[in-house]
Tab-separated table of C-alpha atoms in Angstrom:
chain	number	residue	atom	x	y	z
A	27	MET	CA	0.000	0.000	0.000
A	28	HIS	CA	1.196	3.489	-0.833
A	29	PRO	CA	0.452	6.288	1.676
A	30	THR	CA	-1.649	9.188	0.436
A	31	PRO	CA	-2.129	12.606	2.011
A	32	PHE	CA	-5.225	12.939	4.234
A	33	SER	CA	-5.711	16.204	6.087
A	34	VAL	CA	-7.603	16.236	9.373
A	35	THR	CA	-10.410	18.206	7.721
A	36	LEU	CA	-10.727	15.650	4.928
A	37	ARG	CA	-10.790	12.754	7.420
A	38	VAL	CA	-13.546	14.445	9.405
A	39	LEU	CA	-15.526	15.041	6.215
A	40	LEU	CA	-15.067	11.431	5.141
A	41	GLY	CA	-16.149	10.249	8.586
A	42	LEU	CA	-19.329	12.308	8.448
A	43	LEU	CA	-20.101	11.167	4.908
A	44	GLY	CA	-19.390	7.571	5.883
A	45	ALA	CA	-21.655	7.686	8.924
A	46	GLY	CA	-24.436	9.251	6.876
A	47	SER	CA	-24.063	6.753	4.029
A	48	PHE	CA	-23.952	3.757	6.356
A	49	GLY	CA	-26.963	5.002	8.306
A	50	ALA	CA	-28.912	5.556	5.107
A	51	GLY	CA	-27.979	2.061	3.963
A	52	VAL	CA	-29.181	0.480	7.200
A	53	LEU	CA	-32.462	2.390	6.932
A	54	ALA	CA	-32.840	1.383	3.300
A	55	VAL	CA	-32.641	-2.295	4.271
A	56	PHE	CA	-36.031	-1.926	5.938
A	57	VAL	CA	-37.803	0.553	3.660
A	58	THR	CA	-36.710	-0.266	0.099
A	59	GLU	CA	-36.384	-3.244	-2.216
A	60	ASN	CA	-33.498	-1.674	-4.145
A	61	GLY	CA	-30.797	-4.110	-3.065
A	62	THR	CA	-28.117	-2.654	-5.322
A	63	GLY	CA	-28.578	0.882	-4.048
A	64	THR	CA	-28.656	-0.318	-0.444
A	65	GLY	CA	-25.472	-2.313	-0.960
A	66	VAL	CA	-23.709	0.687	-2.452
A	67	LEU	CA	-24.696	2.859	0.513
A	68	LEU	CA	-23.455	0.285	3.038
A	69	VAL	CA	-20.179	-0.411	1.231
A	70	VAL	CA	-19.379	3.260	0.668
A	71	GLY	CA	-20.232	4.025	4.288
A	72	ILE	CA	-17.881	1.318	5.560
A	73	VAL	CA	-15.080	2.408	3.236
A	74	LEU	CA	-15.369	6.053	4.241
A	75	LEU	CA	-15.472	5.290	7.959
A	76	VAL	CA	-12.409	3.051	7.800
A	77	VAL	CA	-10.492	5.571	5.697
A	78	ALA	CA	-11.405	8.334	8.154
A	79	LEU	CA	-10.034	6.221	11.000
A	80	LEU	CA	-6.885	4.934	9.274
A	81	GLY	CA	-6.076	8.088	7.321
A	82	ASN	CA	-2.780	7.982	5.455
A	83	ARG	CA	-2.221	4.278	5.993
A	84	ILE	CA	-4.719	3.010	3.461
A	85	GLU	CA	-5.314	3.119	-0.272
A	86	SER	CA	-7.676	0.174	-0.646
A	87	LEU	CA	-9.410	-2.318	1.632
A	88	GLU	CA	-10.054	-6.066	1.759
A	89	PHE	CA	-13.476	-7.254	2.976
A	90	GLY	CA	-14.284	-10.946	2.604
A	91	GLY	CA	-11.683	-11.285	-0.158
A	92	ALA	CA	-13.168	-8.421	-2.219
A	93	ARG	CA	-10.895	-5.470	-2.986
A	94	LEU	CA	-12.879	-2.294	-2.493
A	95	LYS	CA	-11.313	0.513	-4.444
A	96	LEU	CA	-12.105	4.026	-3.392
A	97	ARG	CA	-12.089	5.072	-7.026
A	98	ALA	CA	-14.815	2.541	-7.824
A	99	ALA	CA	-16.897	3.868	-4.943
A	100	ALA	CA	-16.548	7.366	-6.383
A	101	ALA	CA	-17.743	6.108	-9.760
A	102	GLU	CA	-20.784	4.553	-8.074
A	103	ARG	CA	-21.522	7.887	-6.418
A	104	PHE	CA	-21.383	9.698	-9.758
A	105	ALA	CA	-23.741	7.105	-11.261
A	106	LEU	CA	-26.219	7.619	-8.428
A	107	ALA	CA	-25.928	11.394	-8.921
A	108	GLU	CA	-26.777	11.056	-12.609
A	109	GLU	CA	-29.781	8.901	-11.737
A	110	SER	CA	-30.988	11.525	-9.240
A	111	ALA	CA	-30.542	14.268	-11.835
A	112	ARG	CA	-32.631	12.311	-14.333
A	113	ARG	CA	-35.388	12.075	-11.733
A	114	GLY	CA	-35.230	15.832	-11.261
A	115	ASP	CA	-33.789	15.643	-7.732
A	116	ASP	CA	-31.068	18.253	-8.196
A	117	ASP	CA	-30.300	18.562	-4.469
A	118	ALA	CA	-29.575	14.845	-4.164
A	119	ALA	CA	-27.517	14.911	-7.350
A	120	GLU	CA	-25.391	17.779	-6.058
A	121	ARG	CA	-24.862	16.042	-2.709
A	122	LEU	CA	-23.853	12.772	-4.383
A	123	ARG	CA	-21.391	14.548	-6.660
A	124	ALA	CA	-19.833	16.256	-3.625
A	125	GLU	CA	-19.448	12.886	-1.896
A	126	ALA	CA	-17.935	11.367	-5.027
A	127	GLN	CA	-15.461	14.224	-5.252
A	128	ALA	CA	-14.447	13.661	-1.635
A	129	LEU	CA	-13.723	10.064	-2.585
A	130	LEU	CA	-11.668	11.141	-5.586
A	131	ASP	CA	-9.662	13.548	-3.442
A	132	ALA	CA	-9.009	10.749	-0.969
A	133	ALA	CA	-8.213	8.103	-3.588
A	134	SER	CA	-5.223	9.495	-5.435
A	135	PRO	CA	-2.667	6.659	-5.430
A	136	ILE	CA	-1.809	7.192	-9.099
A	137	ALA	CA	-0.883	10.826	-8.555
A	138	ALA	CA	0.951	9.872	-5.349
A	139	GLU	CA	2.926	7.192	-7.184
A	140	TYR	CA	3.929	9.686	-9.870
A	141	ARG	CA	5.108	12.094	-7.170
A	142	SER	CA	7.051	9.315	-5.461
A	143	VAL	CA	8.816	8.195	-8.634
A	144	ARG	CA	9.647	11.717	-9.761
A	145	GLY	CA	10.854	12.791	-6.316
A	146	SER	CA	12.952	9.735	-5.497
A	147	MET	CA	14.794	9.135	-8.779
A	148	SER	CA	17.244	11.125	-10.846
A	149	ALA	CA	16.190	12.225	-14.326
A	150	GLY	CA	16.856	9.569	-16.921
A	151	PRO	CA	15.338	6.811	-19.064
A	152	GLU	CA	14.377	4.608	-16.105
A	153	ARG	CA	12.488	7.380	-14.314
A	154	THR	CA	10.749	8.309	-17.574
A	155	ARG	CA	9.791	4.659	-18.092
A	156	LEU	CA	8.307	4.356	-14.599
A	157	MET	CA	6.412	7.626	-14.916
A	158	GLY	CA	5.071	6.381	-18.250
A	159	ALA	CA	3.811	3.247	-16.488
A	160	VAL	CA	1.982	5.446	-13.981
A	161	MET	CA	0.358	7.337	-16.866
A	162	ALA	CA	-0.728	4.014	-18.371
A	163	ARG	CA	-2.506	3.204	-15.102
A	164	ALA	CA	-4.294	6.553	-15.238
A	165	ARG	CA	-5.459	5.863	-18.796
A	166	ARG	CA	-6.744	2.445	-17.763
A	167	LEU	CA	-8.603	4.022	-14.849
A	168	ALA	CA	-10.340	6.463	-17.213
A	169	ARG	CA	-11.388	3.646	-19.539
A	170	GLU	CA	-12.698	1.362	-16.783
A	171	HIS	CA	-14.592	3.871	-14.617
A	172	SER	CA	-16.950	6.782	-15.142
A	173	PHE	CA	-15.641	10.264	-14.362
A	174	GLU	CA	-17.190	13.674	-14.853
A	175	PRO	CA	-15.281	15.873	-17.373
A	176	GLU	CA	-15.634	18.864	-15.024
A	177	GLU	CA	-13.930	17.000	-12.180
A	178	VAL	CA	-11.024	15.782	-14.311
A	179	LEU	CA	-10.565	19.337	-15.605
A	180	ARG	CA	-10.600	20.607	-12.018
A	181	TRP	CA	-7.783	18.177	-11.209
A	182	PHE	CA	-5.750	19.786	-13.957
A	183	ARG	CA	-6.601	23.399	-13.133
A	184	GLU	CA	-6.280	23.255	-9.364
A	185	GLY	CA	-4.014	20.292	-8.769
A	186	SER	CA	-0.348	19.705	-8.177
A	187	GLU	CA	1.958	18.593	-10.976
A	188	GLU	CA	1.133	14.939	-10.363
A	189	LYS	CA	-2.612	15.577	-10.548
A	190	ARG	CA	-2.168	17.656	-13.700
A	191	VAL	CA	-0.376	14.846	-15.558
A	192	THR	CA	-2.873	12.283	-14.227
A	193	ALA	CA	-5.704	14.396	-15.648
A	194	LEU	CA	-3.907	14.672	-19.000
A	195	ALA	CA	-3.509	10.892	-19.156
A	196	MET	CA	-7.204	10.383	-18.416
A	197	MET	CA	-8.105	12.859	-21.169
A	198	GLN	CA	-5.867	10.989	-23.613
A	199	ALA	CA	-7.699	7.738	-22.896
A	200	GLN	CA	-11.267	9.027	-22.871
A	201	PRO	CA	-12.364	11.498	-25.591
A	202	ARG	CA	-15.364	12.763	-23.610
A	203	LEU	CA	-12.995	13.966	-20.856
A	204	ARG	CA	-10.821	16.046	-23.185
A	205	SER	CA	-10.330	19.780	-22.833
A	206	PHE	CA	-8.615	21.951	-25.427
A	207	GLU	CA	-7.885	24.616	-22.810
A	208	ALA	CA	-6.125	22.048	-20.613
A	209	ALA	CA	-4.004	20.841	-23.528
A	210	LEU	CA	-3.084	24.418	-24.429
A	211	ALA	CA	-2.233	25.333	-20.823
A	212	GLY	CA	-0.115	22.203	-20.495
A	213	ILE	CA	1.910	23.272	-23.528
A	214	GLU	CA	2.303	26.952	-22.705
A	215	HIS	CA	2.550	26.755	-18.907
A	216	SER	CA	3.812	23.252	-18.195
A	217	ARG	CA	5.426	22.504	-14.855
A	218	SER	CA	7.772	19.927	-16.353
A	219	ALA	CA	8.951	18.590	-19.694
A	220	PHE	CA	7.003	15.405	-18.952
A	221	GLU	CA	3.765	17.355	-18.522
A	222	GLN	CA	4.392	19.332	-21.702
A	223	PHE	CA	4.998	16.135	-23.679
A	224	HIS	CA	1.677	14.668	-22.559
A	225	ALA	CA	-0.170	17.937	-23.170
A	226	MET	CA	1.228	17.930	-26.710
A	227	THR	CA	0.230	14.271	-27.093
A	228	LEU	CA	-3.316	15.168	-26.067
A	229	ALA	CA	-3.356	18.129	-28.453
A	230	ALA	CA	-2.211	15.916	-31.331
A	231	GLN	CA	-5.103	13.548	-30.589
A	232	MET	CA	-7.561	16.448	-30.717
A	233	VAL	CA	-6.449	18.180	-33.948
A	234	ASP	CA	-9.185	16.646	-36.107
A	235	ASP	CA	-11.916	17.802	-33.714
A	236	LEU	CA	-10.760	21.416	-33.333
A	237	ASP	CA	-12.174	24.373	-35.209
A	238	GLU	CA	-9.987	26.675	-37.291
A	239	ALA	CA	-9.470	29.219	-34.511
A	240	GLN	CA	-8.427	26.514	-32.056
A	241	ARG	CA	-5.985	24.990	-34.542
A	242	ARG	CA	-4.448	28.413	-35.085
A	243	ARG	CA	-4.045	28.897	-31.322
A	244	LEU	CA	-2.485	25.436	-31.022
A	245	VAL	CA	0.126	26.118	-33.694
A	246	GLU	CA	0.955	29.452	-32.092
A	247	ALA	CA	1.378	27.694	-28.746
A	248	VAL	CA	3.792	25.010	-29.967
A	249	GLU	CA	5.754	27.444	-32.121
A	250	SER	CA	6.030	29.957	-29.269
A	251	GLN	CA	8.040	27.432	-27.241
A	252	GLY	CA	10.974	27.827	-29.604
A	253	ARG	CA	13.566	25.301	-30.624
A	254	TRP	CA	15.528	25.764	-27.388
A	255	ARG	CA	12.763	24.100	-25.341
A	256	PHE	CA	13.122	20.908	-27.387
A	257	ARG	CA	16.820	20.889	-28.226
A	258	PHE	CA	17.509	17.928	-25.884
A	259	ASP	CA	14.163	16.208	-26.395
A	260	SER	CA	13.522	14.739	-29.827
A	261	SER	CA	10.138	13.323	-28.767
A	262	ARG	CA	8.695	16.779	-28.087
A	263	TRP	CA	10.259	18.151	-31.258
A	264	GLU	CA	8.636	15.357	-33.292
A	265	LEU	CA	5.273	16.073	-31.648
A	266	ARG	CA	5.664	19.767	-32.462
A	267	GLU	CA	6.322	18.949	-36.110
A	268	GLN	CA	3.429	16.491	-36.215
A	269	ILE	CA	0.973	19.053	-34.830
A	270	VAL	CA	2.074	21.786	-37.230
A	271	ARG	CA	1.916	19.385	-40.192
A	272	ARG	CA	-1.553	18.060	-39.335
A	273	VAL	CA	-2.952	21.551	-38.818
A	274	ALA	CA	-1.517	22.564	-42.190
A	275	GLU	CA	-3.232	19.567	-43.795
A	276	HIS	CA	-6.559	20.752	-42.429
A	277	SER	CA	-5.912	24.238	-43.787
A	278	ASP	CA	-5.245	22.761	-47.239
A	279	THR	CA	-8.472	20.738	-47.225
A	280	PRO	CA	-11.298	22.492	-49.093
A	281	SER	CA	-14.399	23.208	-47.070
A	282	PRO	CA	-17.388	20.991	-48.019
C-alpha cells in the first residue's frame, strides 16, 4: 500500500459522509427493495469510515476477499448522482457529486505514485519509463470507470503537478474527458517537460476535432516554445512537427 495525504479536515468530512451513508444504507434495508442501491450505501459508508479512521495508511481495503477501491466507490456515487438528476432531484444529485469528489480527493494513489517516482529518482530513461507506467494506469482508470469531465478538468486546473499529468492521461484515454484549454495550458505553462509532452500528445489527438481558430491557437502555442525548449528532447520536437503538419493539412483541405 502506498500512503496518500489525508488532512484532518478531509478525514472528518469522510467520517461524516461515511456515517451518513452507512446510516442511510441500514435504513434502506427496511424501507426499500433496491438491493443494489442499499449495498452501495453500506459499502461506501464502511469504506469512508475506515479511511477516516486509518487516514494515510490506506489506499484500498479487503473485505471478505473483495478489494474495495475508493475510485470505484466514487464512480458509483457519480452514477447515483446522474440517476438523481434524471429524476429531477437536483439537491440529491449535487450532494452525491460532492461525496464522489471527496472520494476522488481521498483516492489518489496514481498521482501519489507519480510524485514518489519523480521525487525519489534522478532524471533519466528509467524514471521516464516508470512515470510512463503510472500514466498508463491513469489511462486504464479512465477507460474502466466513469468520471465527470468537469472534475477531471478541475484536477488539472487546481491540482499539483502529479494531478495535472494524471488528468492529461485520463483525457488521452477518454475522448469525452478532453479539454482543449487544458491541452493548451499544459503546452504553454507546463510545470515539467514530462507534462508538456503529454499535453502535446493530447493536443495531437484532438487536432481533427478542433475548429480553425483553435488549430491556429495550437500552432501558435507550440511554435512559441521555440527550438531551445526541445533541443535535448527529440520526442517533443517530433510532436511539435506532427501538430504543425496536421494543422496545415486541415488548412489545405477544401471546405465541403
